[in-house]
CSV table of C-alpha atoms in Angstrom, one decimal:
chain,number,residue,atom,x,y,z
A,223,MET,CA,0.0,-0.4,-0.2
A,224,ILE,CA,2.8,2.2,1.2
A,225,PRO,CA,4.6,1.7,-1.9
A,226,ARG,CA,2.0,2.8,-4.1
A,227,LEU,CA,1.0,5.9,-2.8
A,228,LEU,CA,5.0,6.8,-2.5
A,229,ALA,CA,4.9,5.7,-6.1
A,230,PRO,CA,6.2,9.1,-7.8
A,231,GLU,CA,8.5,10.1,-5.2
A,232,ILE,CA,10.3,6.0,-4.9
A,233,GLY,CA,10.9,7.1,-8.8
A,234,MET,CA,12.7,10.2,-8.4
A,235,ALA,CA,14.3,9.3,-5.9
A,236,ALA,CA,15.5,6.6,-7.5
A,237,LEU,CA,16.3,8.4,-10.7
A,238,ALA,CA,18.6,10.1,-8.3
A,239,LEU,CA,20.9,6.7,-7.3
A,240,VAL,CA,21.0,6.4,-10.9
A,241,PHE,CA,22.9,9.6,-11.3
A,242,PHE,CA,24.5,9.5,-8.4
A,243,LEU,CA,26.3,6.1,-9.2
A,244,GLN,CA,27.2,6.9,-12.3
A,245,GLY,CA,28.6,10.5,-10.7
A,246,LEU,CA,30.6,7.5,-8.7
A,247,GLY,CA,31.6,5.5,-12.0
A,248,PHE,CA,30.1,3.0,-12.1
A,249,GLU,CA,30.5,1.5,-15.5
A,250,SER,CA,27.0,-0.2,-15.6
A,251,LEU,CA,25.1,2.2,-15.3
A,252,LYS,CA,26.2,4.5,-17.7
A,253,ARG,CA,24.1,3.4,-20.2
A,254,LEU,CA,21.1,4.4,-18.3
A,255,GLY,CA,22.6,7.4,-17.8
A,256,GLY,CA,22.3,8.1,-21.5
A,257,LEU,CA,18.7,7.5,-21.2
A,258,SER,CA,17.8,9.7,-18.6
A,259,VAL,CA,15.0,11.0,-20.5
A,260,TRP,CA,13.4,8.2,-20.8
A,261,LEU,CA,14.2,7.6,-17.4
A,262,ALA,CA,12.6,10.6,-16.9
A,263,ALA,CA,9.3,9.7,-18.6
A,264,ALA,CA,9.0,6.3,-16.6
A,265,VAL,CA,8.6,8.7,-14.1
A,266,THR,CA,6.2,10.7,-15.5
A,267,VAL,CA,4.0,7.5,-16.6
A,268,LEU,CA,4.3,6.6,-12.8
A,269,ALA,CA,2.8,9.6,-11.8
A,270,ALA,CA,-0.3,10.2,-13.9
A,271,ALA,CA,-0.7,5.8,-12.8
A,272,SER,CA,-1.0,6.9,-9.3
A,273,LEU,CA,-3.1,9.8,-9.7
A,274,ASP,CA,-5.6,8.3,-7.9
A,275,ALA,CA,-3.9,7.3,-5.3
A,276,ARG,CA,-5.8,8.5,-1.7
A,277,GLY,CA,-3.8,8.0,1.9
A,278,SER,CA,-2.2,9.6,4.7
A,279,LEU,CA,1.0,9.1,6.0
A,280,PHE,CA,3.7,10.0,9.0
A,281,TRP,CA,1.5,10.9,11.4
A,282,ASP,CA,-0.9,12.9,9.1
A,283,CYS,CA,2.3,14.7,8.5
A,284,TYR,CA,2.0,13.7,5.0
A,285,ALA,CA,-1.7,13.6,2.5
A,286,VAL,CA,-1.3,12.0,-0.5
A,287,ASP,CA,-5.2,13.5,-2.6
A,288,SER,CA,-5.7,14.9,-5.5
A,289,LEU,CA,-3.8,18.5,-4.7
A,290,SER,CA,-0.5,17.0,-4.3
A,291,GLN,CA,-1.2,13.9,-7.1
A,292,PHE,CA,-2.1,16.4,-9.0
A,293,PHE,CA,0.9,19.0,-8.2
A,294,LYS,CA,3.4,15.9,-8.3
A,295,LEU,CA,2.5,15.0,-11.9
A,296,ALA,CA,3.4,18.5,-13.0
A,297,ILE,CA,6.2,18.4,-11.4
A,298,ALA,CA,7.7,14.8,-12.9
A,299,PHE,CA,6.3,16.3,-16.6
A,300,GLY,CA,8.4,19.1,-16.1
A,301,PHE,CA,11.1,17.4,-15.1
A,302,ALA,CA,11.6,15.2,-18.0
A,303,VAL,CA,10.7,17.7,-20.9
A,304,VAL,CA,13.7,19.8,-19.0
A,305,THR,CA,15.4,17.0,-19.3
A,306,ALA,CA,14.3,16.1,-22.5
A,307,ILE,CA,15.5,19.8,-23.8
A,308,GLY,CA,19.2,19.5,-22.4
A,309,PRO,CA,20.0,16.0,-22.2
A,310,ARG,CA,23.9,17.8,-22.2
A,311,PRO,CA,24.0,20.9,-21.5
A,312,VAL,CA,27.2,22.7,-22.7
A,313,ASP,CA,27.6,24.9,-19.4
A,314,VAL,CA,28.0,21.6,-17.1
A,315,GLU,CA,31.5,19.7,-18.4
A,316,GLU,CA,31.1,16.1,-19.4
A,317,GLY,CA,32.1,14.8,-15.4
A,318,LYS,CA,30.0,16.6,-13.8
A,319,ARG,CA,26.4,15.7,-15.7
A,320,PRO,CA,25.2,13.3,-13.5
A,321,ASP,CA,25.6,15.2,-10.5
A,322,TYR,CA,24.0,18.0,-12.6
A,323,PHE,CA,20.8,16.0,-13.4
A,324,MET,CA,21.0,14.2,-9.5
A,325,LEU,CA,20.6,17.8,-7.7
A,326,LEU,CA,17.7,18.5,-10.3
A,327,ALA,CA,16.0,15.3,-9.1
A,328,ILE,CA,16.3,15.8,-6.0
A,329,SER,CA,15.3,19.3,-6.2
A,330,SER,CA,12.6,17.7,-8.2
A,331,LEU,CA,12.0,14.7,-5.6
A,332,GLY,CA,11.5,17.3,-2.1
A,333,LEU,CA,9.3,20.0,-4.4
A,334,MET,CA,6.8,16.5,-4.6
A,335,LEU,CA,7.0,16.0,-0.7
A,336,LEU,CA,6.3,20.0,-1.0
A,337,ALA,CA,2.5,19.0,-2.3
A,338,SER,CA,2.2,16.5,0.2
A,339,ALA,CA,2.8,18.2,3.2
A,340,LYS,CA,0.6,18.9,5.7
A,341,GLU,CA,2.4,19.7,8.7
A,342,LEU,CA,4.2,23.4,8.7
A,343,THR,CA,7.9,21.9,9.9
A,344,THR,CA,7.3,19.0,7.1
A,345,MET,CA,6.8,22.0,4.6
A,346,TYR,CA,10.0,23.9,5.9
A,347,LEU,CA,12.9,20.3,5.6
A,348,ALA,CA,11.2,19.7,2.0
A,349,LEU,CA,12.0,23.3,0.8
A,350,GLU,CA,15.5,23.5,2.1
A,351,LEU,CA,15.6,19.7,0.1
A,352,ALA,CA,14.3,21.7,-2.6
A,353,SER,CA,16.4,24.9,-2.6
A,354,LEU,CA,19.7,23.5,-1.5
A,355,SER,CA,19.7,21.3,-4.7
A,356,LEU,CA,19.5,24.6,-6.6
A,357,TYR,CA,21.8,26.1,-4.7
A,358,ALA,CA,24.3,23.8,-5.8
A,359,VAL,CA,23.5,23.8,-9.5
A,360,ALA,CA,23.5,27.6,-10.6
A,361,PRO,CA,27.4,28.0,-10.6
A,362,LEU,CA,27.7,24.5,-12.6
A,363,ARG,CA,28.4,26.6,-15.5
A,364,ALA,CA,31.2,26.3,-15.9
A,365,GLU,CA,34.1,29.4,-16.0
A,366,SER,CA,31.1,31.9,-15.7
A,367,ARG,CA,31.5,34.6,-14.0
A,368,PRO,CA,28.1,35.8,-13.9
A,369,ALA,CA,27.0,32.3,-12.9
A,370,ALA,CA,29.1,32.5,-9.3
A,371,GLU,CA,27.2,35.6,-8.8
A,372,ALA,CA,24.3,34.9,-9.4
A,373,ALA,CA,24.9,31.8,-6.9
A,374,VAL,CA,26.6,33.8,-4.6
A,375,LYS,CA,22.7,36.3,-4.8
A,376,TYR,CA,20.8,33.0,-5.0
A,377,ILE,CA,22.2,31.4,-2.1
A,378,LEU,CA,21.8,35.2,-0.2
A,379,TYR,CA,19.1,36.1,-0.8
A,380,GLY,CA,17.3,32.1,-0.4
A,381,ALA,CA,20.0,31.9,3.2
A,382,MET,CA,17.3,35.2,4.1
A,383,VAL,CA,14.2,34.7,3.7
A,384,THR,CA,14.5,30.9,5.1
A,385,ALA,CA,15.8,32.9,8.6
A,386,LEU,CA,11.9,34.2,8.1
A,387,SER,CA,10.7,31.4,7.5
A,388,LEU,CA,12.3,29.4,10.9
A,389,TYR,CA,11.8,32.3,12.5
A,390,GLY,CA,7.7,32.5,11.6
A,391,LEU,CA,7.6,28.8,12.2
A,392,SER,CA,8.7,29.6,15.9
A,393,LEU,CA,6.6,32.2,16.4
A,394,ILE,CA,3.2,29.8,15.1
A,395,MET,CA,4.8,26.9,17.4
A,396,ALA,CA,5.2,29.3,20.1
A,397,SER,CA,1.3,31.0,20.1
A,398,GLN,CA,-0.7,28.9,18.6
A,399,HIS,CA,0.8,25.0,20.3
A,400,THR,CA,0.4,22.9,17.0
A,401,THR,CA,2.3,22.9,13.3
A,402,TYR,CA,-0.5,20.6,12.3
A,403,LEU,CA,-2.5,22.3,9.6
A,404,PRO,CA,-6.2,20.9,10.4
A,405,GLN,CA,-5.5,21.9,14.2
A,406,LEU,CA,-4.1,24.9,12.9
A,407,ALA,CA,-7.5,25.8,10.5
A,408,ALA,CA,-9.8,25.5,14.3
A,409,LYS,CA,-7.5,28.3,16.1
A,410,PRO,CA,-8.0,32.1,15.2
A,411,TRP,CA,-5.9,33.6,12.4
A,412,SER,CA,-7.4,37.7,13.4
A,413,VAL,CA,-4.7,40.1,14.3
A,414,ALA,CA,-6.7,41.5,17.1
A,415,GLN,CA,-7.1,37.9,18.5
A,416,SER,CA,-3.3,35.9,17.9
A,417,PRO,CA,-1.0,38.8,16.7
A,418,LEU,CA,2.0,37.0,17.2
A,419,ALA,CA,0.5,34.2,15.0
A,420,VAL,CA,-0.3,36.0,12.7
A,421,LEU,CA,3.3,37.8,12.0
A,422,GLY,CA,4.8,34.4,12.3
A,423,LEU,CA,2.1,32.9,9.3
A,424,ALA,CA,3.7,36.3,7.2
A,425,LEU,CA,7.2,35.7,7.9
A,426,TYR,CA,6.7,31.8,6.7
A,427,LEU,CA,5.5,32.7,3.5
A,428,CYS,CA,7.9,34.5,2.9
A,429,GLY,CA,10.6,31.0,1.7
A,430,PHE,CA,7.3,30.2,-0.5
A,431,LEU,CA,6.9,33.9,-2.0
A,432,PHE,CA,10.7,34.0,-3.0
A,433,LYS,CA,10.5,30.4,-4.4
A,434,LEU,CA,7.2,32.1,-6.5
A,435,ALA,CA,9.6,35.2,-7.2
A,436,LEU,CA,6.7,38.1,-5.9
A,437,PHE,CA,7.3,41.6,-5.1
A,438,PRO,CA,9.0,42.2,-3.1
A,439,PHE,CA,10.9,38.5,-3.4
A,440,HIS,CA,11.2,38.9,-6.6
A,441,PHE,CA,15.0,40.5,-6.8
A,442,TRP,CA,17.3,37.3,-7.7
A,443,CYS,CA,15.3,36.2,-10.0
A,444,PRO,CA,16.3,37.9,-13.1
A,445,ASP,CA,20.3,37.9,-12.4
A,446,VAL,CA,19.8,34.0,-11.9
A,447,TYR,CA,18.2,33.8,-14.5
A,448,GLN,CA,20.3,35.7,-16.6
A,449,GLY,CA,23.4,34.2,-14.3
A,450,VAL,CA,22.6,30.5,-14.8
A,451,GLY,CA,23.1,28.0,-17.5
A,452,ASN,CA,19.4,28.0,-20.7
A,453,GLU,CA,19.0,24.6,-19.0
A,454,THR,CA,18.9,25.1,-15.7
A,455,ALA,CA,16.8,28.5,-16.2
A,456,ALA,CA,14.6,26.6,-17.4
A,457,PHE,CA,14.3,24.6,-14.5
A,458,VAL,CA,14.4,27.1,-12.1
A,459,SER,CA,11.7,29.2,-13.8
A,460,THR,CA,9.5,26.7,-13.5
A,461,LEU,CA,8.9,23.6,-11.3
A,462,PRO,CA,10.3,25.8,-7.8
A,463,LYS,CA,6.8,28.1,-8.6
A,464,LEU,CA,4.7,25.2,-9.3
A,465,GLY,CA,5.5,23.5,-5.7
A,466,ALA,CA,5.0,27.4,-4.8
A,467,VAL,CA,1.7,27.6,-5.9
A,468,ALA,CA,1.1,23.8,-4.0
A,469,VAL,CA,1.6,24.8,-0.7
A,470,LEU,CA,0.1,27.6,-1.3
A,471,VAL,CA,-3.0,26.9,-2.7
A,472,ARG,CA,-3.4,24.3,0.7
A,473,LEU,CA,-2.4,26.7,3.4
A,474,VAL,CA,-4.9,28.7,1.7
A,475,GLY,CA,-7.3,25.5,1.4
A,476,GLU,CA,-7.0,24.5,5.2
A,477,LEU,CA,-6.5,27.8,6.6
A,478,GLY,CA,-9.6,29.9,4.7
A,479,MET,CA,-8.4,33.8,3.3
A,480,ASN,CA,-10.0,36.7,6.2
A,481,SER,CA,-9.5,40.2,4.6
A,482,GLN,CA,-6.3,41.2,6.2
A,483,THR,CA,-4.7,38.5,4.4
A,484,GLY,CA,-6.6,38.8,1.3
A,485,SER,CA,-6.0,42.4,1.1
A,486,ALA,CA,-2.3,42.4,1.4
A,487,LEU,CA,-1.5,39.6,-1.0
A,488,ALA,CA,-4.0,41.7,-3.4
A,489,VAL,CA,-1.8,44.2,-2.7
A,490,LEU,CA,1.9,42.3,-3.3
A,491,ALA,CA,0.2,40.4,-6.5
A,492,ALA,CA,-0.4,44.0,-8.3
A,493,LEU,CA,3.0,45.3,-7.5
A,494,SER,CA,4.5,42.1,-8.6
A,495,MET,CA,2.1,42.2,-12.4
A,496,THR,CA,3.8,46.1,-12.4
A,497,ALA,CA,6.8,45.4,-11.6
A,498,GLY,CA,7.5,43.0,-13.6
A,499,ASN,CA,5.6,44.1,-17.0
A,500,LEU,CA,7.4,47.7,-16.6
A,501,SER,CA,10.5,46.2,-16.3
A,502,ALA,CA,10.2,43.7,-18.6
A,503,LEU,CA,9.9,46.5,-21.5
A,504,ALA,CA,13.8,47.9,-21.6
A,505,GLN,CA,15.0,44.3,-21.1
A,506,LYS,CA,17.5,42.7,-24.7
A,507,ASP,CA,18.4,39.5,-22.8
A,508,LEU,CA,16.1,37.6,-23.6
A,509,LYS,CA,16.5,34.8,-20.0
A,510,ARG,CA,16.5,38.6,-18.0
A,511,LEU,CA,13.3,39.4,-20.0
A,512,LEU,CA,11.4,36.0,-18.6
A,513,GLY,CA,12.6,36.6,-15.0
A,514,PHE,CA,10.6,39.7,-15.1
A,515,SER,CA,7.8,38.2,-16.7
A,516,SER,CA,7.9,35.7,-14.4
A,517,VAL,CA,8.1,37.8,-11.7
A,518,SER,CA,4.2,39.3,-13.2
A,519,HIS,CA,2.8,35.9,-13.8
A,520,ALA,CA,3.4,35.0,-10.1
A,521,GLY,CA,1.0,38.2,-9.5
A,522,TYR,CA,-1.5,37.2,-12.2
A,523,ALA,CA,-1.2,32.9,-9.8
A,524,VAL,CA,-2.0,35.1,-6.4
A,525,MET,CA,-4.9,36.5,-7.9
A,526,GLY,CA,-6.2,33.1,-7.9
A,527,LEU,CA,-5.4,32.8,-3.7
A,528,VAL,CA,-6.8,35.9,-3.2
A,529,ALA,CA,-10.1,35.2,-4.7
A,530,ALA,CA,-10.5,31.6,-2.7
A,531,GLY,CA,-13.3,29.4,-2.3
A,532,PRO,CA,-13.4,26.2,-5.2
A,533,GLU,CA,-13.3,28.7,-8.4
A,534,GLY,CA,-10.0,31.1,-7.0
A,535,LEU,CA,-7.8,27.7,-6.1
A,536,ALA,CA,-8.7,25.8,-8.8
A,537,SER,CA,-7.7,28.6,-11.2
A,538,ALA,CA,-4.6,29.4,-9.5
A,539,ALA,CA,-4.1,25.6,-9.4
A,540,PHE,CA,-5.0,25.3,-13.6
A,541,TYR,CA,-2.9,28.9,-14.2
A,542,GLY,CA,0.4,26.9,-12.2
A,543,VAL,CA,0.5,24.5,-15.1
A,544,CYS,CA,-0.2,26.5,-17.8
A,545,TYR,CA,2.2,28.7,-17.4
A,546,LEU,CA,4.8,25.7,-17.0
A,547,LEU,CA,3.6,24.4,-20.2
A,548,MET,CA,4.6,28.0,-21.8
A,549,ASN,CA,7.7,29.1,-20.3
A,550,LEU,CA,9.3,25.3,-21.0
A,551,ALA,CA,8.3,26.4,-24.4
A,552,ALA,CA,9.7,29.9,-24.3
A,553,PHE,CA,13.0,28.2,-22.9
A,554,PHE,CA,13.2,25.6,-25.2
A,555,VAL,CA,13.5,28.6,-28.1
A,556,VAL,CA,16.0,30.1,-26.1
A,557,CYS,CA,18.1,26.7,-25.6
A,558,ARG,CA,17.7,25.5,-29.5
A,559,ILE,CA,19.2,29.8,-29.9
A,560,GLY,CA,21.5,29.5,-27.1
A,561,ALA,CA,23.0,25.9,-28.3
A,562,ASP,CA,26.3,26.9,-27.5
A,563,GLY,CA,25.5,27.7,-24.3
A,564,SER,CA,25.6,31.7,-24.9
A,565,ASN,CA,22.6,33.9,-23.9
A,566,PRO,CA,20.0,34.9,-26.6
A,567,THR,CA,18.8,38.1,-27.1
A,568,LEU,CA,16.3,39.6,-28.9
A,569,ALA,CA,18.7,40.8,-31.7
A,570,SER,CA,18.9,36.6,-32.3
A,571,LEU,CA,15.7,36.3,-33.0
A,572,ASP,CA,15.9,38.1,-35.7
A,573,GLY,CA,14.2,36.7,-38.8
A,574,LEU,CA,14.1,33.4,-36.9
A,575,TYR,CA,11.0,32.0,-39.3
A,576,LYS,CA,13.7,31.9,-42.2
A,577,ARG,CA,16.2,30.1,-40.3
A,578,SER,CA,13.5,27.7,-38.2
A,579,PRO,CA,10.4,27.7,-39.2
A,580,GLY,CA,9.5,25.3,-36.7
A,581,LEU,CA,11.1,27.0,-33.6
A,582,ALA,CA,9.3,30.1,-34.7
A,583,PHE,CA,6.1,28.7,-34.5
A,584,VAL,CA,7.3,27.1,-30.9
A,585,LEU,CA,7.5,31.0,-30.0
A,586,LEU,CA,4.3,32.4,-31.9
A,587,ALA,CA,2.8,30.2,-29.6
A,588,ALA,CA,5.0,30.5,-26.1
A,589,ALA,CA,4.1,34.6,-26.4
A,590,PHE,CA,0.8,34.2,-27.7
A,591,SER,CA,0.3,32.4,-24.4
A,592,LEU,CA,2.6,34.5,-22.1
A,593,VAL,CA,0.6,37.4,-23.7
A,594,GLY,CA,-3.1,35.8,-23.0
A,595,LEU,CA,-4.3,35.9,-26.7
A,596,PRO,CA,-6.4,33.5,-27.5
A,597,PRO,CA,-6.5,30.5,-28.5
A,598,THR,CA,-4.0,29.9,-25.8
A,599,ALA,CA,-3.4,28.1,-22.5
A,600,GLY,CA,-2.3,31.3,-21.0
A,601,PHE,CA,-5.8,33.2,-22.0
A,602,VAL,CA,-7.8,30.1,-20.6
A,603,GLY,CA,-6.2,30.5,-17.7
A,604,LYS,CA,-6.1,34.6,-17.1
A,605,PHE,CA,-10.1,34.0,-18.2
A,606,PHE,CA,-10.3,31.6,-15.2
A,607,LEU,CA,-8.7,33.4,-12.2
A,608,LEU,CA,-10.0,37.4,-13.9
A,609,GLY,CA,-14.2,35.6,-13.4
A,610,SER,CA,-13.2,33.9,-9.8
A,611,LEU,CA,-11.8,36.8,-8.3
A,612,TRP,CA,-14.3,39.6,-10.1
A,613,GLY,CA,-16.5,40.1,-7.0
A,614,LYS,CA,-15.5,38.8,-4.9
A,615,GLY,CA,-14.5,41.9,-3.3
A,616,HIS,CA,-10.9,42.8,-4.8
A,617,ASP,CA,-12.5,44.4,-8.6
A,618,TRP,CA,-10.0,46.7,-8.5
A,619,LEU,CA,-7.0,43.8,-8.6
A,620,VAL,CA,-9.1,42.9,-11.9
A,621,VAL,CA,-8.3,45.7,-13.5
A,622,VAL,CA,-5.1,46.3,-12.6
A,623,ALA,CA,-4.4,42.9,-14.6
A,624,VAL,CA,-6.1,43.9,-17.5
A,625,LEU,CA,-4.1,46.8,-17.5
A,626,ASN,CA,-1.0,44.6,-17.2
A,627,THR,CA,-1.7,42.2,-19.7
A,628,ALA,CA,-2.2,45.8,-22.3
A,629,ILE,CA,1.7,46.8,-20.8
A,630,ALA,CA,2.8,43.0,-21.7
A,631,ILE,CA,1.9,42.6,-25.4
A,632,TYR,CA,4.5,45.0,-26.0
A,633,TYR,CA,7.5,43.1,-25.0
A,634,TYR,CA,6.0,39.5,-25.9
A,635,LEU,CA,4.6,40.7,-29.3
A,636,ASN,CA,7.9,42.3,-29.4
A,637,MET,CA,10.1,38.7,-29.9
A,638,VAL,CA,7.2,38.0,-32.4
A,639,ARG,CA,8.5,40.9,-34.4
A,640,HIS,CA,11.8,40.2,-34.2
A,641,ALA,CA,11.0,36.0,-35.4
A,642,TYR,CA,8.6,37.1,-38.3
A,643,THR,CA,9.5,40.8,-39.9
A,644,VAL,CA,12.7,41.6,-39.3
A,645,GLU,CA,15.5,40.0,-41.6
A,646,PRO,CA,18.6,37.6,-40.6
A,647,GLY,CA,21.8,38.9,-39.9
A,648,GLU,CA,22.8,35.7,-40.8
A,649,ALA,CA,21.3,33.3,-42.6
A,650,THR,CA,22.4,30.3,-40.6
A,651,PRO,CA,19.4,27.5,-40.4
A,652,LEU,CA,19.0,26.7,-37.0
A,653,ALA,CA,17.9,22.8,-37.9
A,654,LEU,CA,15.5,20.7,-35.4
A,655,LYS,CA,16.5,17.2,-34.6
A,656,SER,CA,13.1,14.8,-34.8
A,657,LEU,CA,12.8,14.3,-31.6
A,658,ARG,CA,13.5,17.7,-30.3
A,659,GLY,CA,11.4,18.7,-33.3
A,660,ILE,CA,8.6,16.8,-31.5
A,661,LEU,CA,9.3,18.0,-28.0
A,662,GLY,CA,8.8,21.8,-29.6
A,663,GLY,CA,6.0,21.0,-31.3
A,664,GLY,CA,4.0,19.0,-28.5
A,665,LEU,CA,5.1,21.9,-26.5
A,666,ALA,CA,3.3,24.4,-28.9
A,667,VAL,CA,0.4,22.0,-29.5
A,668,ALA,CA,-0.1,21.4,-25.6
A,669,LEU,CA,-0.3,25.2,-25.9
A,670,LEU,CA,-3.5,25.8,-28.1
A,671,LEU,CA,-5.3,22.1,-26.7
A,672,VAL,CA,-5.2,23.2,-23.4
A,673,GLY,CA,-6.6,26.5,-24.7
A,674,LEU,CA,-9.3,25.1,-27.1
A,675,LEU,CA,-10.3,22.6,-24.7
A,676,PRO,CA,-9.7,23.2,-21.3
A,677,GLY,CA,-12.2,20.6,-19.8
A,678,PHE,CA,-10.3,18.0,-18.4
A,679,LEU,CA,-7.5,19.7,-17.1
A,680,PHE,CA,-9.2,22.3,-15.1
A,681,GLY,CA,-11.7,19.5,-13.6
A,682,LEU,CA,-8.1,18.1,-12.6
A,683,ALA,CA,-7.7,21.4,-11.0
A,684,GLN,CA,-11.6,21.9,-9.8
A,685,ALA,CA,-10.7,18.4,-8.0
A,686,ALA,CA,-7.4,19.3,-6.2
A,687,ALA,CA,-8.9,22.8,-5.1
A,688,GLY,CA,-11.6,20.9,-3.9
A,689,PHE,CA,-9.5,18.6,-1.6
A,690,ALA,CA,-7.7,21.2,-0.5
A,691,ILE,CA,-10.5,23.6,1.2
A,692,ARG,CA,-11.9,22.4,4.2
């Protein structure tokens, strides 16, 4: 029974073990290391097969429910896609590649544990497992000073918010005398009745808002995206955010959302959308542009949490998966254009449709989805978010979100303009190998399919959110 409940975690841990033994030099495992993409896909199949698993483990600290299984499937899928995008990242030395994939697998395992954690200390430990692995991966871009700088910033910011989260946890324990979510749900959470607990919860959430790159916890984001390798940025920009959304959906579902917390999150969401979009307007480096873009999308995701209730939380969970798809598609293009390890700029997109029509189409689908144009996943995701928030006392935030979408049109469609209307400075074609062509085309088609037929995925998100609400 327990192996079935923990099938995705066991699969991901086994994959990390394979990379670990390969890094130690076990000759018999070298072939398995070469099959890393297929092994990662097998973990995704395992996660899909255990989608209906239900149970409670480790003295109710660990819940296996529709919420956790939904996000574990998305995390396993994201890890498999990142592995397929860069099975041999040029930024990482040949001898360090097993260690690189092992650390990414451990981070993914930590995010899976995070999705199931139902107790604050367990959440904190899972967050640390996911974070420490990424701190070690960031400087692996060999002999790169920006990578070293990005790693230092990532670690220092991470250490600061970790300290805040741990202090917040201690305040919650001191004031509420429990760390179990079901018991905390029965405690008072207003400033008037329990100010120490409210302060503790606010500090505790800093660690997860840091992972989400929500304003004002976003300063690391563009620098780290720009400094780390292209494939590493694809991972950092997607999976940790998915883990943060999973935790926040569970916390809001269990503890509820009072007017004070809702108003504070609404202000942070508005600032995050506006600061991210305005900063992205001035960017030339594609990864830095996508970094500020992710800050704005963090604000959109938080709108679902502010709305709370079944519709709001389902919208947030749905948008988290949509963001995973559209950002992986965008970084697929970045990794192909910067295949030599360089950071692509807007000028690198000039004439892309002539050099690689397929890659230009993937960029088109990703950009349309990120800005929220129909018929893409991003449009449906934003539609659900705005619809869930309207009439819940924060209509002004809906207006701010619409205005920010108008701002974002400029820099997202500017990427498409460079690809389709600017003549290429060089006529060198960008050939896509058949498997990578299938991967890029699959991501683009997935964005369109989710946009046209969102029912199945949104149904899973509704089931996940419904389970989180007490």
